[in-house]
Coordinates of C-alpha atoms and ligand atoms in Angstrom, one line a residue:
R1 CA 90.8 112.5 116.0
E2 CA 94.3 114.0 116.0
L3 CA 95.9 115.4 112.8
A4 CA 99.6 116.1 113.0
V5 CA 101.0 118.8 110.6
V6 CA 104.8 119.1 110.1
V7 CA 106.5 122.2 108.7
G8 CA 110.1 123.1 108.6
T9 CA 110.8 126.1 106.3
R10 CA 109.3 129.4 105.2
P11 CA 107.3 128.1 102.2
E12 CA 105.8 125.2 104.1
I13 CA 104.5 127.6 106.8
I14 CA 102.9 129.8 104.1
K15 CA 101.4 127.0 102.0
M16 CA 100.3 124.9 104.9
A17 CA 98.4 127.9 106.5
P18 CA 95.2 127.2 104.5
V19 CA 95.2 123.6 105.5
I20 CA 95.8 124.4 109.2
R21 CA 92.9 126.9 109.1
A22 CA 90.6 124.4 107.4
A23 CA 91.5 121.7 109.9
Q24 CA 91.0 123.9 113.0
G25 CA 87.7 122.8 114.7
R26 CA 87.5 119.6 112.6
F27 CA 90.5 117.8 113.9
D28 CA 92.6 118.0 117.0
L29 CA 95.6 119.7 115.5
H30 CA 99.2 118.9 116.5
L31 CA 101.6 121.3 114.8
I32 CA 105.2 120.3 114.7
H33 CA 108.0 122.6 113.4
T34 CA 111.2 120.7 112.6
G35 CA 113.1 124.0 113.2
Q36 CA 115.0 123.8 109.8
H37 CA 114.3 127.5 109.5
Y38 CA 114.7 129.3 112.8
D39 CA 115.5 133.0 112.2
E40 CA 112.5 135.2 113.2
E41 CA 112.3 136.6 109.6
M42 CA 112.4 133.0 108.1
S43 CA 109.9 131.4 110.5
G44 CA 108.4 133.1 113.6
A45 CA 107.2 136.2 111.7
F46 CA 105.0 134.0 109.4
F47 CA 103.1 132.4 112.3
E48 CA 102.3 135.9 113.5
S49 CA 101.3 137.5 110.3
L50 CA 99.3 134.5 109.0
D51 CA 97.6 134.2 112.4
L52 CA 98.7 130.6 112.9
P53 CA 98.8 128.7 116.2
T54 CA 102.3 128.5 117.7
P55 CA 103.8 125.1 117.0
D56 CA 103.1 122.6 119.8
D57 CA 106.6 121.2 119.4
N58 CA 109.8 122.5 117.8
L59 CA 112.4 119.8 117.0
E60 CA 115.1 122.4 116.6
I61 CA 117.0 120.5 113.9
G62 CA 118.6 123.7 112.6
S63 CA 121.1 124.0 109.8
G64 CA 123.3 121.1 108.6
S65 CA 124.0 118.7 105.8
Q66 CA 121.2 116.9 103.9
A67 CA 121.7 113.8 106.0
E68 CA 122.0 115.7 109.3
Q69 CA 118.7 117.5 108.7
T70 CA 116.9 114.5 107.4
A71 CA 118.1 112.2 110.1
S72 CA 117.3 114.6 113.0
G73 CA 113.9 115.2 111.5
L74 CA 113.2 111.5 111.1
V75 CA 114.1 110.7 114.7
G76 CA 112.2 113.7 116.0
V77 CA 109.0 113.2 114.0
E78 CA 109.0 109.5 114.7
S79 CA 109.1 110.1 118.4
M80 CA 106.2 112.6 118.2
L81 CA 104.1 110.2 116.1
V82 CA 104.8 107.3 118.5
E83 CA 104.0 109.4 121.5
R84 CA 100.7 110.9 120.2
D85 CA 99.5 108.3 117.6
P86 CA 97.7 110.7 115.4
A87 CA 95.3 109.4 112.7
A88 CA 97.3 111.1 110.0
V89 CA 100.2 113.4 109.5
L90 CA 100.7 115.9 106.7
A91 CA 103.8 117.5 105.2
L92 CA 104.0 119.8 102.2
G93 CA 106.3 120.0 99.2
D94 CA 109.9 118.8 98.9
T95 CA 112.0 119.9 101.8
N96 CA 113.9 117.7 104.2
A97 CA 111.0 118.0 106.7
V98 CA 108.9 116.2 104.1
V99 CA 111.2 113.3 103.5
S100 CA 111.7 112.9 107.3
T101 CA 107.9 112.9 107.9
A102 CA 107.3 110.5 105.0
L103 CA 109.8 107.9 106.2
A104 CA 108.8 108.1 109.9
A105 CA 105.1 107.7 109.1
S106 CA 105.5 105.0 106.6
K107 CA 106.7 102.6 109.3
L108 CA 104.0 103.5 111.8
P109 CA 100.2 103.1 111.8
T110 CA 99.8 106.9 111.2
K111 CA 98.7 107.7 107.6
F112 CA 100.9 110.1 105.7
G113 CA 99.4 112.7 103.4
H114 CA 101.7 114.5 101.0
V115 CA 100.5 117.9 100.1
E116 CA 101.8 119.2 96.7
A117 CA 102.4 115.6 95.5
G118 CA 103.5 114.6 92.0
L119 CA 105.8 117.6 91.1
R120 CA 108.8 116.5 89.1
S121 CA 111.8 118.5 87.8
F122 CA 113.4 115.1 86.6
D123 CA 116.6 116.5 87.9
R124 CA 117.9 114.1 90.6
T125 CA 120.9 116.4 91.4
M126 CA 118.3 118.6 93.3
P127 CA 117.9 117.3 96.9
E128 CA 114.2 118.4 96.6
E129 CA 113.6 116.0 93.7
V130 CA 114.8 113.1 95.8
N131 CA 112.6 114.2 98.6
R132 CA 109.6 114.5 96.3
V133 CA 110.0 111.0 94.8
V134 CA 110.5 109.3 98.2
A135 CA 107.6 111.1 99.8
D136 CA 105.3 110.3 96.9
H137 CA 106.1 106.6 96.9
V138 CA 105.3 106.1 100.6
A139 CA 102.3 108.4 100.9
D140 CA 98.8 107.1 101.8
F141 CA 97.2 110.3 100.5
S142 CA 98.7 112.3 97.6
F143 CA 97.2 115.8 97.2
A144 CA 98.3 116.7 93.7
P145 CA 97.9 120.3 92.6
T146 CA 97.5 119.8 88.8
D147 CA 96.5 117.2 86.2
Q148 CA 100.1 116.9 85.3
A149 CA 101.1 116.1 88.8
V150 CA 98.5 113.3 88.9
Q151 CA 99.9 112.1 85.6
H152 CA 103.5 112.0 87.0
L153 CA 102.2 109.9 89.9
D154 CA 100.3 107.6 87.6
D155 CA 103.5 107.2 85.4
E156 CA 105.2 105.9 88.6
G157 CA 102.4 103.5 89.4
I158 CA 100.8 105.6 92.1
S159 CA 97.1 105.8 91.7
A160 CA 95.5 104.9 95.0
G161 CA 94.8 107.7 97.4
V162 CA 95.5 110.4 94.8
Y163 CA 93.3 113.6 94.9
E164 CA 93.6 116.6 92.6
T165 CA 93.1 119.5 94.9
G166 CA 94.7 122.5 93.3
N167 CA 97.6 124.2 95.1
T168 CA 97.2 125.8 98.6
I169 CA 99.3 128.7 97.3
V170 CA 96.2 130.1 95.6
D171 CA 94.3 130.0 98.9
A172 CA 97.2 131.8 100.6
C173 CA 97.7 134.3 97.8
R174 CA 94.0 135.2 97.5
D175 CA 93.5 135.4 101.2
H176 CA 96.4 137.7 101.7
A177 CA 96.9 139.8 98.5
P178 CA 94.1 142.3 99.4
M179 CA 95.3 142.5 103.0
A180 CA 98.9 143.1 101.7
E181 CA 97.7 145.9 99.4
E182 CA 95.9 147.6 102.2
R183 CA 98.3 147.1 105.1
S184 CA 101.8 146.8 103.7
T185 CA 103.9 150.0 103.4
V186 CA 106.8 148.2 101.7
L187 CA 106.8 150.3 98.5
T188 CA 106.9 153.6 100.4
D189 CA 109.5 152.2 102.8
L190 CA 111.7 151.2 99.9
D191 CA 110.9 154.3 98.0
I192 CA 109.8 152.5 94.8
A193 CA 106.8 153.0 92.5
G194 CA 104.4 150.3 91.3
R195 CA 105.4 148.5 88.0
D196 CA 108.7 150.4 88.0
Y197 CA 110.9 147.8 89.6
V198 CA 112.0 144.2 89.6
A199 CA 111.2 141.9 92.6
A200 CA 114.0 139.2 92.8
T201 CA 114.9 136.3 95.0
I202 CA 117.7 133.8 94.7
H203 CA 118.4 131.0 97.2
R204 CA 118.6 127.6 95.4
A205 CA 121.8 125.7 96.3
S206 CA 122.6 125.2 92.6
N207 CA 122.8 129.1 92.2
T208 CA 124.4 130.0 95.5
D209 CA 127.0 127.2 96.0
D210 CA 128.9 128.3 92.9
P211 CA 130.2 131.8 93.6
D212 CA 130.9 132.5 89.9
R213 CA 127.3 131.7 89.0
L214 CA 125.9 133.7 91.9
R215 CA 128.1 136.7 90.9
A216 CA 126.9 136.5 87.3
I217 CA 123.3 136.5 88.5
M218 CA 123.9 139.5 90.8
D219 CA 125.8 141.4 88.1
A220 CA 122.9 140.9 85.6
L221 CA 120.5 142.3 88.2
D222 CA 122.8 145.1 89.2
T223 CA 123.0 146.4 85.6
A224 CA 119.2 146.5 85.0
S225 CA 117.7 149.8 83.9
A226 CA 115.1 149.7 86.8
P227 CA 115.6 149.2 90.6
V228 CA 115.8 145.6 91.6
V229 CA 114.8 144.7 95.1
L230 CA 116.1 141.4 96.3
P231 CA 115.1 140.2 99.8
A232 CA 118.0 137.9 100.4
H233 CA 117.7 134.4 101.9
P234 CA 120.3 133.8 104.6
R235 CA 122.0 131.2 102.4
T236 CA 122.5 133.8 99.7
T237 CA 123.6 136.5 102.2
S238 CA 126.2 134.1 103.6
V239 CA 127.8 133.4 100.2
L240 CA 127.7 137.1 99.2
D241 CA 129.4 138.0 102.4
D242 CA 132.1 135.4 101.9
I243 CA 132.9 136.6 98.4
G244 CA 132.6 140.3 99.4
Y245 CA 130.0 141.1 96.8
E246 CA 128.7 144.7 97.0
P247 CA 126.2 145.9 94.4
S248 CA 127.0 149.3 93.0
G249 CA 124.1 149.8 90.5
S250 CA 120.4 149.0 90.5
L251 CA 120.4 146.0 92.9
R252 CA 119.2 146.6 96.4
L253 CA 119.8 143.7 98.8
V254 CA 117.3 143.8 101.7
D255 CA 116.5 141.4 104.6
P256 CA 113.8 138.7 104.0
L257 CA 110.3 140.2 104.1
D258 CA 107.2 139.3 105.9
Y259 CA 104.6 137.6 103.7
L260 CA 102.3 140.6 103.4
D261 CA 105.3 142.8 102.4
F262 CA 106.6 140.3 99.9
L263 CA 103.2 139.7 98.3
K264 CA 102.8 143.5 97.8
L265 CA 106.3 143.8 96.4
L266 CA 105.7 140.9 94.0
D267 CA 102.1 142.0 93.0
N268 CA 103.3 145.5 92.0
A269 CA 106.6 144.5 90.3
R270 CA 107.1 144.9 86.6
V271 CA 109.0 141.6 86.4
A272 CA 109.9 138.9 88.9
V273 CA 113.3 137.1 88.8
T274 CA 113.6 134.1 91.0
D275 CA 114.7 130.5 91.5
S276 CA 112.0 129.9 94.1
G277 CA 109.3 127.3 93.6
G278 CA 106.6 129.1 95.4
I279 CA 107.4 132.5 93.7
Q280 CA 107.0 130.9 90.2
E281 CA 103.5 130.0 91.2
E282 CA 102.7 133.3 92.9
A283 CA 103.9 135.3 90.0
S284 CA 101.6 133.4 87.7
I285 CA 98.6 133.9 90.1
L286 CA 99.4 137.6 90.4
E287 CA 100.1 137.8 86.6
V288 CA 103.6 139.2 87.0
P289 CA 106.0 138.0 84.2
C290 CA 108.6 135.7 85.8
L291 CA 112.2 134.8 84.8
T292 CA 113.4 131.7 86.6
V293 CA 117.1 131.3 86.8
R294 CA 117.3 127.6 86.5
P295 CA 117.9 125.0 83.8
N296 CA 114.6 123.2 84.6
T297 CA 111.5 123.6 86.7
E298 CA 109.0 121.3 88.5
R299 CA 106.4 124.0 87.6
P300 CA 106.5 123.6 83.8
E301 CA 102.8 124.6 83.5
T302 CA 103.9 128.2 84.2
V303 CA 106.3 128.0 81.2
S304 CA 103.7 126.4 78.9
A305 CA 101.2 129.1 79.9
G306 CA 103.7 131.7 78.9
V307 CA 104.0 133.5 82.3
N308 CA 107.4 132.1 83.2
Q309 CA 110.6 131.6 81.3
L310 CA 113.7 129.7 82.2
V311 CA 117.0 131.6 81.8
E312 CA 120.6 131.0 82.5
P313 CA 122.7 133.7 84.2
E314 CA 124.4 134.7 80.9
D315 CA 121.0 135.5 79.3
L316 CA 119.4 137.1 82.3
G317 CA 120.5 140.7 81.7
D318 CA 119.2 140.8 78.1
R319 CA 116.0 139.0 78.8
L320 CA 115.3 141.3 81.8
E321 CA 116.0 144.4 79.8
T322 CA 113.6 143.3 77.1
L323 CA 110.8 142.9 79.6
L324 CA 111.6 146.2 81.3
T325 CA 111.6 148.2 78.0
D326 CA 109.3 146.4 75.6
D327 CA 105.6 146.6 76.6
A328 CA 104.5 144.1 74.0
E329 CA 107.0 141.5 75.2
R330 CA 105.9 142.0 78.7
A331 CA 102.2 141.9 77.9
A332 CA 102.7 138.6 76.1
M333 CA 103.7 137.1 79.4
T334 CA 100.6 138.2 81.3
G335 CA 97.1 136.7 81.2
H336 CA 94.8 134.6 83.3
P337 CA 96.1 131.1 83.2
N338 CA 94.6 129.9 86.5
L339 CA 96.9 127.0 86.7
Y340 CA 96.5 126.0 90.3
G341 CA 92.8 125.8 91.1
D342 CA 90.2 127.9 92.7
G343 CA 91.7 128.7 96.1
T344 CA 89.9 125.9 98.0
A345 CA 92.7 123.4 98.2
G346 CA 93.0 123.6 102.0
E347 CA 89.3 122.8 102.4
H348 CA 89.4 120.1 99.8
I349 CA 92.4 118.3 101.6
V350 CA 90.7 118.5 105.0
D351 CA 87.4 117.2 103.5
V352 CA 89.2 114.1 102.1
L353 CA 90.9 113.5 105.5
D354 CA 87.7 114.0 107.4
A355 CA 86.0 111.3 105.3
Q356 CA 88.9 108.9 105.2
V357 CA 90.7 108.8 108.6
Ligands
UD1_1 C1 115.4 124.9 102.2 C2 114.8 123.7 101.3 C3 114.5 124.3 99.9 C4 113.5 125.5 100.1 C5 114.1 126.5 101.0 C6 113.0 127.6 101.3 C7 115.7 121.5 101.6 C8 116.6 120.4 101.0 N1 115.8 122.7 101.0 O1 116.6 125.4 101.5 O2 113.8 123.3 99.1 O3 113.3 126.1 98.8 O4 114.4 125.9 102.3 O5 113.5 128.8 101.7 O6 115.0 121.2 102.5 N2 119.9 129.8 107.4 C9 119.9 130.8 108.4 N3 118.7 130.9 109.1 C10 117.6 130.2 108.9 C11 117.7 129.1 108.0 C12 118.8 129.0 107.2 O7 120.8 131.5 108.6 O8 116.6 130.4 109.6 C13 121.1 129.6 106.6 C14 122.1 128.6 107.2 O9 123.4 129.1 106.9 C15 121.8 127.3 106.4 C16 121.5 127.9 105.0 O10 120.8 129.1 105.3 O11 123.0 126.5 106.3 C17 120.6 127.0 104.2 O12 119.4 126.6 105.0 P1 118.7 125.2 104.7 O13 117.5 125.2 105.5 O14 119.7 124.1 104.9 O15 118.3 125.2 103.2 P2 117.6 126.3 102.3 O16 118.5 126.8 101.3 O17 116.9 127.3 103.2
UDP2 N1 108.6 135.0 100.6 C1 108.4 135.9 101.7 N2 109.4 136.8 102.0 C2 110.5 136.9 101.2 C3 110.7 136.0 100.1 C4 109.7 135.0 99.9 O1 107.4 135.8 102.4 O2 111.4 137.8 101.5 C5 107.6 134.0 100.4 C6 107.0 133.9 99.0 O3 105.9 134.8 98.9 C7 106.7 132.4 98.8 C8 107.6 131.7 99.7 O4 108.2 132.7 100.6 O5 105.3 132.2 99.3 C9 108.7 131.1 98.9 O6 109.7 130.6 99.7 P1 111.2 130.2 99.2 O7 111.5 130.9 97.9 O8 112.1 130.4 100.3 O9 111.1 128.7 99.0 P2 110.6 127.7 97.7 O10 109.2 128.1 97.4 O11 111.6 127.9 96.7 O12 110.7 126.4 98.3

């Protein structure tokens, strides 16, 4: 039996890795990269450091508008599925690769499995929310990470083929954090000391597309009383270059990091500041207090558990300073919430497919 797996961007490669590993030897694996992310540091580097097979096909869809990426992915994935007729195809999360795969498979005999099903921000201005809803409504298998995700699906009338598996990010994080601690030299390379700095990432379109909002976020980070290391996503770098932004204080903009280096940077940070989906989850797993610069989140369990707070750019500076200087406030945001399962999500997903397709 052939199992096709589609990835397109950095987080999909990282979070699909545990599923790919679990499927090797049990299925004939056909790995498709849509090519949405293509820079070595956003794509190729992860296949190497996570020891993943090289994709069998790369659709090379590249950058473009929402419709361009979705349409190229749709045509490309459809042609792969028609040619190879796999028993099932998997895609993970909420990117354009996911909606392309979902639509292509839904009109073919191939079963579609949505990994990380049932997340909702209830904000339809996010392209990712549209992708989530569409993918969930055409999926044959919904691999939901949490109770709440199962509940969201149920609320929308989706109950057949739903499996609560935990999130593969726990598998990825647990497999790699010890390796990262041992092998990565990122703290020495950046000349920073554990628990003495902030790890930050910002890339969400809603934060980068408005230069004033992006500048306000960067200024809040630049005036922090501890070093702030921000491995910048190419989307962010491009806007910062356009507006000529140069930090002059605590903020250090660096190139995107390899997964082991980023995990070590995050694991040893005093505080994380992000708008990333995956990093909200990883910060909770690694027990690093997280400030999420967004008005809403599809990971509300991190907020309820007290390990994550939503902030707007105008409050970011004050909130960050409190966490940097007040040990009690910081301690109140750590703990052992274990929100995303026991680190066997990849195996669980492949067990279900093994029994059902
Ligand atoms: C995409 C996903 C987002 C996810 C993010 C992970 C959608 C709708 N968005 O957003 O959900 O959180 O990936 O990082 O699918 N670029 C490069 N090199 C690359 C890739 C991108 O320079 O290898 C630049 C291009 O200028 C491009 C811009 O980054 O236009 C945005 O890339 P794109 O893939 O369209 O969206 P992301 O912001 O990465
Ligand atoms: N990440 C990484 N290097 C970096 C920044 C992030 O390896 O420089 C990893 C991070 O550990 C997480 C994933 O990339 O697993 C998150 O990707 P991103 O924030 O781009 O996307 P999102 O999760 O928001 O979709």
